[in-house]
Short mmCIF file of C-alpha atoms in Angstrom, two decimals:
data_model
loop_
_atom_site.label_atom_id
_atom_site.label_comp_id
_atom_site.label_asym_id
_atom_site.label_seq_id
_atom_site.Cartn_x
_atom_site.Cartn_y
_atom_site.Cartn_z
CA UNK R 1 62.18 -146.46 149.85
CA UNK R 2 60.59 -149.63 150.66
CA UNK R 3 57.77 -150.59 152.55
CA UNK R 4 59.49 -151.69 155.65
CA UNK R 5 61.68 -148.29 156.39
CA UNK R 6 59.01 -146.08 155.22
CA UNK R 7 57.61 -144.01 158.35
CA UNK R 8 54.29 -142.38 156.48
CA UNK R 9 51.34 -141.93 158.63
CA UNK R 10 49.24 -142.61 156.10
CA UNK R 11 49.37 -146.74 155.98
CA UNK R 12 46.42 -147.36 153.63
CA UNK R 13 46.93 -144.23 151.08
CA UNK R 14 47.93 -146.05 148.32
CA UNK R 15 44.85 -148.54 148.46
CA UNK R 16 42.83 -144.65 149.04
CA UNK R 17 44.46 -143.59 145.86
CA UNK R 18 42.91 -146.68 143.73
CA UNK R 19 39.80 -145.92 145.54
CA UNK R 20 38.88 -142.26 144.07
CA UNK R 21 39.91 -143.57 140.83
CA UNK R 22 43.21 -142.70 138.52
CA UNK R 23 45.16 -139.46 140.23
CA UNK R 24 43.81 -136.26 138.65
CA UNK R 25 46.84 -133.31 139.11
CA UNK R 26 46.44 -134.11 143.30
CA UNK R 27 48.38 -137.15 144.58
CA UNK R 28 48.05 -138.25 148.03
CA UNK R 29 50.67 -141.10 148.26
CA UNK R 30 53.46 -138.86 146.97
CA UNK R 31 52.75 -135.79 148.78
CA UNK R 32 52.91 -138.19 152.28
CA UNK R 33 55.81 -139.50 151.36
CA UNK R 34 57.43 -136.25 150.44
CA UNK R 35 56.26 -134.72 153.96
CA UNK R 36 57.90 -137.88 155.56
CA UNK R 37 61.43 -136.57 153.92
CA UNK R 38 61.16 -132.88 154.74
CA UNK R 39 60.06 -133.57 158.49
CA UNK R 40 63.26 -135.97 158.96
CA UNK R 41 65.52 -134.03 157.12
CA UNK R 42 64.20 -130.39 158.66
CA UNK R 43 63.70 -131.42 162.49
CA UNK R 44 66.85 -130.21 164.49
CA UNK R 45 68.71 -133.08 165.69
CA UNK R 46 70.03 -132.87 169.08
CA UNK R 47 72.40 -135.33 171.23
CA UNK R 48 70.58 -137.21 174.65
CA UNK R 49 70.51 -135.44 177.42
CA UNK R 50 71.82 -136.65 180.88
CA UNK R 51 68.85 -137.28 183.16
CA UNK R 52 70.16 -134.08 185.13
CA UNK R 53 69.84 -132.15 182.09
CA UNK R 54 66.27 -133.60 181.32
CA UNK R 55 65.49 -132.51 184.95
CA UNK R 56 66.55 -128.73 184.31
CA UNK R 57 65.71 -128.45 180.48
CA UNK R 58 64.02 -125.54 180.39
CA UNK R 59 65.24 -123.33 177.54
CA UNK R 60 68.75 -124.09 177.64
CA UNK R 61 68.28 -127.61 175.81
CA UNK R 62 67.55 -127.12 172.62
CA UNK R 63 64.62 -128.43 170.93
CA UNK R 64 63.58 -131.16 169.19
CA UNK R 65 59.75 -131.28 167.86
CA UNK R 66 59.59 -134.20 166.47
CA UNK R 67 60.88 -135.51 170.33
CA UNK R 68 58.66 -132.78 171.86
CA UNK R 69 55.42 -134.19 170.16
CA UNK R 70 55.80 -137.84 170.80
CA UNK R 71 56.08 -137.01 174.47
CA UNK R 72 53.41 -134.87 174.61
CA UNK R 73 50.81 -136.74 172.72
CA UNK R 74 51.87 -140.20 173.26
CA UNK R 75 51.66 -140.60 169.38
CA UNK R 76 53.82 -140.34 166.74
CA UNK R 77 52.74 -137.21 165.00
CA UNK R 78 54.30 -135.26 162.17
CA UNK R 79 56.54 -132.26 163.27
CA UNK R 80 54.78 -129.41 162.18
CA UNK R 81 50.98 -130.39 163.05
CA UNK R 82 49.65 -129.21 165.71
CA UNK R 83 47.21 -130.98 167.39
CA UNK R 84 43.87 -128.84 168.35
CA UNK R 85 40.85 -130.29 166.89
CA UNK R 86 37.18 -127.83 166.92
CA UNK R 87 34.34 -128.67 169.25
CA UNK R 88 31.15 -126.65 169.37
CA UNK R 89 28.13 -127.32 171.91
CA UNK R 90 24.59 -125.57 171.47
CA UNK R 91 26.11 -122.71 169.06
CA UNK R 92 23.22 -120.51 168.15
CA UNK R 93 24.18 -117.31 166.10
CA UNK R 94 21.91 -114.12 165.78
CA UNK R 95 21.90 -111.53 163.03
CA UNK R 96 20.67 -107.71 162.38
CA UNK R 97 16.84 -108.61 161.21
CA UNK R 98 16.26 -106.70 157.86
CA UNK R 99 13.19 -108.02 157.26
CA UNK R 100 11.37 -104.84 158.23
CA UNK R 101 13.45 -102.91 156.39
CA UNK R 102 12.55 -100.63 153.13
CA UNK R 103 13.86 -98.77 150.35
CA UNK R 104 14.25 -95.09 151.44
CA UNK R 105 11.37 -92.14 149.70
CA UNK R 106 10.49 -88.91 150.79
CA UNK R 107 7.94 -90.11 152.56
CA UNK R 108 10.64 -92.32 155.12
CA UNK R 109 12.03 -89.29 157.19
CA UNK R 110 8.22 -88.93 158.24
CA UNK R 111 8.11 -92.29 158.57
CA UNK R 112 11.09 -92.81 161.06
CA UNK R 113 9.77 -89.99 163.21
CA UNK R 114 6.75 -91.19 163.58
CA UNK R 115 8.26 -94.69 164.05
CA UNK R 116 10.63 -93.19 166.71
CA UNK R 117 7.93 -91.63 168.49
CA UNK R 118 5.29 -94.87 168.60
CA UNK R 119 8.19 -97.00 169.47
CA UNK R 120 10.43 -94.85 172.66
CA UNK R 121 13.41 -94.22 169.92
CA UNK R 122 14.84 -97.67 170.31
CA UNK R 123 15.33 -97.36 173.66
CA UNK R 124 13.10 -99.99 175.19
CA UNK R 125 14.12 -102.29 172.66
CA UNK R 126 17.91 -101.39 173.47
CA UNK R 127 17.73 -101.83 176.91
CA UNK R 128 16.04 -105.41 176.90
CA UNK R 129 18.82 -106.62 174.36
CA UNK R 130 16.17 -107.81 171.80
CA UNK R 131 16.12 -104.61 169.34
CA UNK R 132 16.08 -106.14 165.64
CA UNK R 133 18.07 -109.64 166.37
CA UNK R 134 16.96 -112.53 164.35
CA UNK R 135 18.01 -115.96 165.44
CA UNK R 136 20.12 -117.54 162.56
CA UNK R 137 21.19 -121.29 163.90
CA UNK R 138 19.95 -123.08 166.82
CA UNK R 139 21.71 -125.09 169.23
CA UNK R 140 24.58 -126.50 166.48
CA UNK R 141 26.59 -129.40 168.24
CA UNK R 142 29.68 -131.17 167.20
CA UNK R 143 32.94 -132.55 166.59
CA UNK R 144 35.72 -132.25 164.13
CA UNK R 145 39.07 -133.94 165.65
CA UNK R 146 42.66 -133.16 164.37
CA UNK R 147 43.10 -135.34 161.20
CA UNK R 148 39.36 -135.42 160.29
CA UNK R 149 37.22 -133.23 157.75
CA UNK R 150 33.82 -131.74 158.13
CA UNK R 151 31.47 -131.63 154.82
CA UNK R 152 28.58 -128.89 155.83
CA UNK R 153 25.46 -129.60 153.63
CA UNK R 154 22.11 -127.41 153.10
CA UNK R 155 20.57 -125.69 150.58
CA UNK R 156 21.87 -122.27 149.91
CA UNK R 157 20.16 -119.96 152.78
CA UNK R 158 20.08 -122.53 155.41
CA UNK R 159 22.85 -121.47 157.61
CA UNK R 160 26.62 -122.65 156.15
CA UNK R 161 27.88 -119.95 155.63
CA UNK R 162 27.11 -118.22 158.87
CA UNK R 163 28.32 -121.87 160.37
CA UNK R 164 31.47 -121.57 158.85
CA UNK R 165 32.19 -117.96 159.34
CA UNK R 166 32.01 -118.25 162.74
CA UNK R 167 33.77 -121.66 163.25
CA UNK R 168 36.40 -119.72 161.49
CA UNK R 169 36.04 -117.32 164.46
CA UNK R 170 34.88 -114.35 162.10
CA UNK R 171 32.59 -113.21 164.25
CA UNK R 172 32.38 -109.39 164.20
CA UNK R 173 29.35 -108.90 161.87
CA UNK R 174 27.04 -111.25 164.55
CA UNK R 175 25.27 -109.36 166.98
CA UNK R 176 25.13 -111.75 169.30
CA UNK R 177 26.93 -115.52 169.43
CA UNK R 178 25.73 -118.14 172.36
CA UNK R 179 27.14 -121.45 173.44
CA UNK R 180 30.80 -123.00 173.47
CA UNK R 181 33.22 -123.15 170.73
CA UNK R 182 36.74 -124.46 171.67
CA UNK R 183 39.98 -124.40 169.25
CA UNK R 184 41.87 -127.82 171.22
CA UNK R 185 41.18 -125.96 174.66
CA UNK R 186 41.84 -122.47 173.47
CA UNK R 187 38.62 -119.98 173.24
CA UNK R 188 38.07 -118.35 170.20
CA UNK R 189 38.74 -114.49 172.38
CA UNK R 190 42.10 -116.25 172.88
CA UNK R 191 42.96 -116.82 169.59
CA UNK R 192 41.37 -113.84 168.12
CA UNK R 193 43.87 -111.96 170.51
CA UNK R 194 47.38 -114.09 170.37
CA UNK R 195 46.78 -116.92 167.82
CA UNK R 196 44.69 -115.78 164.86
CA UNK R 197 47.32 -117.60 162.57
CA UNK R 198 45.97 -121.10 163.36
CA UNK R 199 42.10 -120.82 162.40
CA UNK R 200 42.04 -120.06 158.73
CA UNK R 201 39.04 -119.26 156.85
CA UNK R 202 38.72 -119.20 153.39
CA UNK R 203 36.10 -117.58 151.53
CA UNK R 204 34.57 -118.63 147.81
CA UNK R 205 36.22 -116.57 145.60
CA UNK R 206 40.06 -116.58 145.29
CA UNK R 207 41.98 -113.33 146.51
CA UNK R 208 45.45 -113.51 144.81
CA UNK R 209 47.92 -110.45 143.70
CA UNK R 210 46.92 -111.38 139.32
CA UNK R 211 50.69 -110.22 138.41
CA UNK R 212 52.56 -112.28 140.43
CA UNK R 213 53.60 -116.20 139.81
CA UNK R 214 52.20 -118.77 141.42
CA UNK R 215 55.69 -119.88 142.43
CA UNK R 216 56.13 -116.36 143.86
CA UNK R 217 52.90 -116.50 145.86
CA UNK R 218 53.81 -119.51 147.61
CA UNK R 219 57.28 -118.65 147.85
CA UNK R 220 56.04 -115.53 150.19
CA UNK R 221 53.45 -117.40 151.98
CA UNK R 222 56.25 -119.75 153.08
CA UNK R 223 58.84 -117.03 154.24
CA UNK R 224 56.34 -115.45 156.55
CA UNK R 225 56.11 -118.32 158.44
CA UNK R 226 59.02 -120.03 158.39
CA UNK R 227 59.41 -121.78 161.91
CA UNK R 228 62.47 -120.52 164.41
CA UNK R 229 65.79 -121.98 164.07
CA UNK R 230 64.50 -123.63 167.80
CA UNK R 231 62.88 -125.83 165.08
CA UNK R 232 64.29 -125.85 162.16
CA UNK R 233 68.31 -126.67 161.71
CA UNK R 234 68.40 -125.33 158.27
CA UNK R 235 65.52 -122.69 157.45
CA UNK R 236 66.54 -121.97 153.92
CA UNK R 237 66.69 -125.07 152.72
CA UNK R 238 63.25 -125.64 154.28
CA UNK R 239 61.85 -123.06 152.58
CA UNK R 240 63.15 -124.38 149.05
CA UNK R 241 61.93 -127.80 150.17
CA UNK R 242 58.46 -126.64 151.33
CA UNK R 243 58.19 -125.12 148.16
CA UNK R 244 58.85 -128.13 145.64
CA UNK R 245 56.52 -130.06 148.14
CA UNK R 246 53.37 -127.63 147.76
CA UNK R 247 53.87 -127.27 143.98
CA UNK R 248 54.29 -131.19 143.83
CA UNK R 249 51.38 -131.74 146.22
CA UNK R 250 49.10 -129.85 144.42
CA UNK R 251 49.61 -130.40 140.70
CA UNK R 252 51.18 -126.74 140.66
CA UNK R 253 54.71 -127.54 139.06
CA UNK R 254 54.46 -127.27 135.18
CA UNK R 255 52.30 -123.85 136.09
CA UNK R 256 54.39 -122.32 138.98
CA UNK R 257 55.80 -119.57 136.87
CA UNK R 258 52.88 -118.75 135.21
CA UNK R 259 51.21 -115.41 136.73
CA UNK R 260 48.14 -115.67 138.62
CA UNK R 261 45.81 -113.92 136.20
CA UNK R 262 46.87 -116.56 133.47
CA UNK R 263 46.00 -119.44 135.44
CA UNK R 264 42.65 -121.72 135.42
CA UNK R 265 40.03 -121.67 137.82
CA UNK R 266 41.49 -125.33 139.51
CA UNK R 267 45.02 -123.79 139.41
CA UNK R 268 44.10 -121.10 141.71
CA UNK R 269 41.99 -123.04 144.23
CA UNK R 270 45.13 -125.19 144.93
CA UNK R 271 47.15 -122.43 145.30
CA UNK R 272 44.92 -120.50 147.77
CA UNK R 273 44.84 -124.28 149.42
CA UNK R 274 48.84 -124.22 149.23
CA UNK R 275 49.21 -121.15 150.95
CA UNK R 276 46.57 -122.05 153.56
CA UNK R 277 49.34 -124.99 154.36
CA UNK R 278 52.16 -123.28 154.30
CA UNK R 279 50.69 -121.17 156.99
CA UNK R 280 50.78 -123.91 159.39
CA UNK R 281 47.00 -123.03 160.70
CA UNK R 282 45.80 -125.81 163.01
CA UNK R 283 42.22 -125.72 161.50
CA UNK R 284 40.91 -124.40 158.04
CA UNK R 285 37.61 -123.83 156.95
CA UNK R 286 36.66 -123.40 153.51
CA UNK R 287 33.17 -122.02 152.35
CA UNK R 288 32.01 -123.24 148.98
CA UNK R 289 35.44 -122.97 147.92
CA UNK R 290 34.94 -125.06 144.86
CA UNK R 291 32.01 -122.92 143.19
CA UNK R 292 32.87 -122.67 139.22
CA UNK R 293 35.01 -125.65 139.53
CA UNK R 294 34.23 -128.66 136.45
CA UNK R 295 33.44 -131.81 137.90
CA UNK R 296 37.35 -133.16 138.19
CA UNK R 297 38.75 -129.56 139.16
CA UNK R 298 36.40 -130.25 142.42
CA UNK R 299 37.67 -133.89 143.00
CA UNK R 300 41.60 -132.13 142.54
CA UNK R 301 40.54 -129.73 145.43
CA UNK R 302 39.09 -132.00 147.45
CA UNK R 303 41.89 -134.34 147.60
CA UNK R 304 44.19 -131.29 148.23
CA UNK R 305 42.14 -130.99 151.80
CA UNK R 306 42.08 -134.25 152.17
CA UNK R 307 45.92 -134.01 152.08
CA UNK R 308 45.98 -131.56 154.67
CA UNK R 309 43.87 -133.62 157.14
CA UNK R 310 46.13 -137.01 156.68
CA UNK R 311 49.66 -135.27 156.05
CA UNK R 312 49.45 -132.75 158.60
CA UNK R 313 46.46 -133.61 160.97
CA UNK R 314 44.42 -130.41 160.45
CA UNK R 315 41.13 -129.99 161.33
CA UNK R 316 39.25 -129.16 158.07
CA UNK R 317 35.61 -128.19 157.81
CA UNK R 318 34.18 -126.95 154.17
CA UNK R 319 31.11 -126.79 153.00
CA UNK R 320 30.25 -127.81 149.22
CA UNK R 321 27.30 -127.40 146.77
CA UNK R 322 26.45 -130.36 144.59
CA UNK R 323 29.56 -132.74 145.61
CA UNK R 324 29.97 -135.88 143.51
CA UNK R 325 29.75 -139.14 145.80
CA UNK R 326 33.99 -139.47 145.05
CA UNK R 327 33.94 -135.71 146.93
CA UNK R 328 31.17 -137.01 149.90
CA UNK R 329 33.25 -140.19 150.45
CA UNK R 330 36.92 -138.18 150.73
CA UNK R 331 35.20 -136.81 154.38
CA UNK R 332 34.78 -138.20 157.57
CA UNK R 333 31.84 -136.41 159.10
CA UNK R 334 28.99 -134.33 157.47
CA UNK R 335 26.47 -132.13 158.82
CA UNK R 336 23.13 -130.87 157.62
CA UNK R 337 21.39 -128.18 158.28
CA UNK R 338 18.14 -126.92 156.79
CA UNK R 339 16.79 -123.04 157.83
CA UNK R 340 19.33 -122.81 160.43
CA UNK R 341 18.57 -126.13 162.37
CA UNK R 342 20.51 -129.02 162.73
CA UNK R 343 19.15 -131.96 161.05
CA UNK R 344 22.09 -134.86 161.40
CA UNK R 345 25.94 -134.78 162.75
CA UNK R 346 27.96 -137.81 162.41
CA UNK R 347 30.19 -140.51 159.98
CA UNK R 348 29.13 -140.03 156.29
CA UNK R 349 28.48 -143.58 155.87
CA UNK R 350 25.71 -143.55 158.35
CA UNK R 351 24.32 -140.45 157.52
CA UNK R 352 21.65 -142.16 154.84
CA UNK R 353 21.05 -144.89 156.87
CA UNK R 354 19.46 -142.38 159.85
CA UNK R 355 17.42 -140.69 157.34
CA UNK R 356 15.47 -144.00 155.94
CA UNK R 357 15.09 -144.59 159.45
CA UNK R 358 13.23 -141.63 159.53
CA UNK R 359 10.79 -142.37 156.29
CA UNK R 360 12.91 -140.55 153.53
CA UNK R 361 14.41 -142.86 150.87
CA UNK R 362 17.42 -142.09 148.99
CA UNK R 363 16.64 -142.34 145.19
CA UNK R 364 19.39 -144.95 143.42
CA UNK R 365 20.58 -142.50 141.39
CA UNK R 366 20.78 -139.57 143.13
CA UNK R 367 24.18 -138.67 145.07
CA UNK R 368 24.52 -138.51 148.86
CA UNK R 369 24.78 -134.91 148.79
CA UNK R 370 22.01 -133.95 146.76
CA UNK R 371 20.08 -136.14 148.69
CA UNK R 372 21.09 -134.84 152.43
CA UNK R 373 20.63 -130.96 150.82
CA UNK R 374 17.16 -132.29 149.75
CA UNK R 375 15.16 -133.53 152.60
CA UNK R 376 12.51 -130.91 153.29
CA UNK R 377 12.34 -130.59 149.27
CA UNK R 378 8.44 -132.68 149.13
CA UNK R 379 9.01 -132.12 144.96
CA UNK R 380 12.52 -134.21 145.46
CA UNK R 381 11.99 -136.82 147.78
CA UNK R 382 10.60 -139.69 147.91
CA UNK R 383 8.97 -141.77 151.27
CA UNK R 384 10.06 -145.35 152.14
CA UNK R 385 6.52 -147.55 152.32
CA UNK R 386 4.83 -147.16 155.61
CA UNK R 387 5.85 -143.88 156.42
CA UNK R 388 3.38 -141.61 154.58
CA UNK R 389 1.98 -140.62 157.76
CA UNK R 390 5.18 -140.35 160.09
CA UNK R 391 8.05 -139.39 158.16
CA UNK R 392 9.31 -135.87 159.05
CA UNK R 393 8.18 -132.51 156.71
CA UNK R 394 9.97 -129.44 157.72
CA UNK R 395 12.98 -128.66 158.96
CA UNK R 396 11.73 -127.88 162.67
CA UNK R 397 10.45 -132.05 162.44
CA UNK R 398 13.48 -133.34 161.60
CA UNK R 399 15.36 -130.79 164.22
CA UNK R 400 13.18 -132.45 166.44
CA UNK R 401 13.62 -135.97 165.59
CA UNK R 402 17.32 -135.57 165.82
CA UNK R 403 17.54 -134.55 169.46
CA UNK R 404 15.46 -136.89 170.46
CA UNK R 405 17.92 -139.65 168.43
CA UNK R 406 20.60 -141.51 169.80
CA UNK R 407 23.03 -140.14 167.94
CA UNK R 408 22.47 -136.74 169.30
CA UNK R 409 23.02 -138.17 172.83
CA UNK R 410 26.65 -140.11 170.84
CA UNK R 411 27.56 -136.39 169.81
CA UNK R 412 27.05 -134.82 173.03
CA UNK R 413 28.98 -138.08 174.74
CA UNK R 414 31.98 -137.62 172.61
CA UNK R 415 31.90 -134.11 172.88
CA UNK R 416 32.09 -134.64 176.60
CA UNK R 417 34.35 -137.11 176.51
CA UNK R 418 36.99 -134.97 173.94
CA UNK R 419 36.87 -131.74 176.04
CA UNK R 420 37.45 -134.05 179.17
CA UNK R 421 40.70 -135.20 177.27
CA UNK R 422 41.64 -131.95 176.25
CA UNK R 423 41.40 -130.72 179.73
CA UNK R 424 43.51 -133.42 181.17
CA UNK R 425 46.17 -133.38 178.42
CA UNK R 426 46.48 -129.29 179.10
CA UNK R 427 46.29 -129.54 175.45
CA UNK R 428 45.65 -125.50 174.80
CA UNK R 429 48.78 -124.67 176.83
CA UNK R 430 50.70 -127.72 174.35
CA UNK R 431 49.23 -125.57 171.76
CA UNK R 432 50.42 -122.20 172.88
CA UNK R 433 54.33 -123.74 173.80
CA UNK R 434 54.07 -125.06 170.29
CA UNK R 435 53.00 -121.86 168.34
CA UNK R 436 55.51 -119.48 170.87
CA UNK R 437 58.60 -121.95 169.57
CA UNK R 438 58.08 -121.97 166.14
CA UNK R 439 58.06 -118.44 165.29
CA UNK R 440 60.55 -116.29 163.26
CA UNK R 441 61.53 -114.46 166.51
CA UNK R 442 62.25 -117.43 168.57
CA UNK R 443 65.93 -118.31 168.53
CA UNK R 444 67.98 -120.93 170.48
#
């Protein structure tokens, strides 16, 4: 195909793919230009309809996505995306408080009465909705838009995974959750209750039947949700096509018949990515997913994300220890956090330039990451000249420092701004039509 017909949404990929260096088993290029074929060939086709017709469409038209989407977002965007995007404004998160609790001796029933008895049973404590609740983040803000991907950075302890759990609306062991979270207009009680299919979140370690082929895994993940024929004019074939498109995309097709508990550490992180994407979720999140993973295994998986933003315009958020700078500079936003406090939100190529604005130097040799995880780390860092005296210590300074920043006031604008736009657009109810259409049930 040459240059001229090609429709890929990803203009500069190729010029991306010199970028990260040679392709490791994950090429972006091909799998966009794969994508491109299925979504042309797939999308039901239909004839014009008379302007009478437009004006009673309804359900007795038939539907065309690819049609659908343009209209609705003014864009070209690929059939099968859906666009949501995650916003979250002054997201604190509280937890059970075990730090006054004890192993259990003979002495502890004694205890616990006269604990009960000093202290009104609980009830007091119960009634004022304090009890044992231990503040775990305060006042997260931000922004992840469809197409772009989050990189979550702090030491282990600090807050990520408690972030990411409940950005990936798994919120049941919390006792309490304040602030605004929005899935592209839809509240995370709404898609707990009709849409739990498009937030995905992924955990660190890989849950796969070991006795089944990868080919087989992916082959079921893609039958489940196979779009309606309202979508689709030919859903087997889609299904066979999906399937050489994952196992190309992700470096899976010399191993697809091999059985899961035969397959290498990298082999099964793509495939749990793989079946993440042929669920169609609108935004995945993916905590430490890469733990174990050698040094190119981790550049592999985070390409395959990267993938899934461009390709398909998910949201992704994911949160990495010890990321190479190729890893760092495959993401478009990164957030720290240090002891549950938010220390920076915003592009990854400004990210060090705030924080020697602030007194803390980034060593030469030492890789963004490392460096962001780092900052209250007074054994690690090192102080730009003239700041002995001024530069931020703990994590509650730099908290501070950032909301008094202009950049906080940038994150709160856009945020503003995007929930504005999402209102206006009706962009939850696009969502909802969208999901409702596409699945198995739905026929013409």
């Amino acid at each position: 195909m040459s240059s001229s017909e090609s429709i890929s949404p990803l203009d500069g990929h190729e010029e991306t793919e010199m970028l990260f260096g040679e392709p490791l088993h994950v090429n972006v290029s091909r799998a966009s230009t794969r994508f491109e074929t299925i979504q042309r060939a797939h999308s039901r086709q239909l004839e014009s309809p008379s302007r009478e017709e437009e004006e009673q469409a309804g359900e007795n038209l038939g539907f065309d996505l690819r049609k659908w989407l343009r209209g609705r977002q003014q864009a070209a965007g690929p059939p099968f995306a859906k666009r949501a995007g995650l916003s979250f404004k002054d997201l604190s998160i509280y937890g059970t408080d075990v730090s006054n609790k004890h192993i259990a001796t003979l002495i502890t029933p004694f205890w616990k009465l006269i604990k009960g008895v000093r202290t009104g049973w609980g009830i007091p404590a119960m009634l004022s909705g304090h009890g044992s609740k231990r503040q775990l983040t305060h006042s997260f803000s931000g922004l992840v838009r469809e197409g772009e991907m989050l990189l979550v950075l702090g030491r282990p302890g600090s807050g990520c995974s408690t972030l990411l759990r409940v950005l990936g609306n798994q919120r049941k062991t919390y006792t309490a959750i304040e602030g605004r979270v929005s899935y592209g207009g839809l509240s995370p009680e709404e898609i707990e209750k009709h849409f739990r299919g498009e937030v995905a979140y992924s955990a660190e370690e890989d849950t796969h039947y070991p006795t089944i082929t990868i080919r087989r895994t992916l082959e079921f993940a893609i039958e489940c949700k196979t779009p309606s024929t309202k979508v689709l004019a030919n859903p087997k074939r889609y299904q066979q096509d999906v399937l050489d498109m994952l196992l190309d995309m992700y470096g899976l097709r010399n191993s697809a018949d091999n059985i899961l508990m035969r397959a290498s550490g990298g082999e099964k992180k793509r495939t749990s990515i793989a079946e993440l994407v042929a669920t169609g979720a609108a935004v995945e999140i993916f905590d430490n997913s890469s733990r174990g993973l050698d040094s190119s295994t981790a550049l592999d998986y985070a390409r395959s994300l990267r993938i899934g933003a461009d390709v398909l315009q998910k949201t992704i958020i994911a949160t990495l220890y010890q990321a190479s700078e190729s890893i760092y500079e495959l993401f478009d936003k990164v957030m720290v956090i240090d002891e549950g406090r938010q220390l920076y939100f915003g592009p990854t190529t400004e990210a060090v330039a705030y924080f020697e604005a602030l007194g803390v130097k980034k060593p030469a040799r030492q890789t963004t990451s490392d460096f962001l995880s780092g900052l209250t780390q007074m054994n690690e860092r090192q102080t730009v000249p003239g700041f002995e005296d001024s530069a931020p210590i703990t994590a509650v300074d730099f908290e501070q420092r950032w909301l008094a920043s202009t950049q906080y006031q940038d994150v709160h604008a856009e945020l503003d701004a995007f929930e504005a736009q999402v209102e206006q657009d009706d962009r939850g109810q696009e969502l909802r039509e969208l999901v409702n259409v596409s699945k198995m049930g739905a026929t013409d």
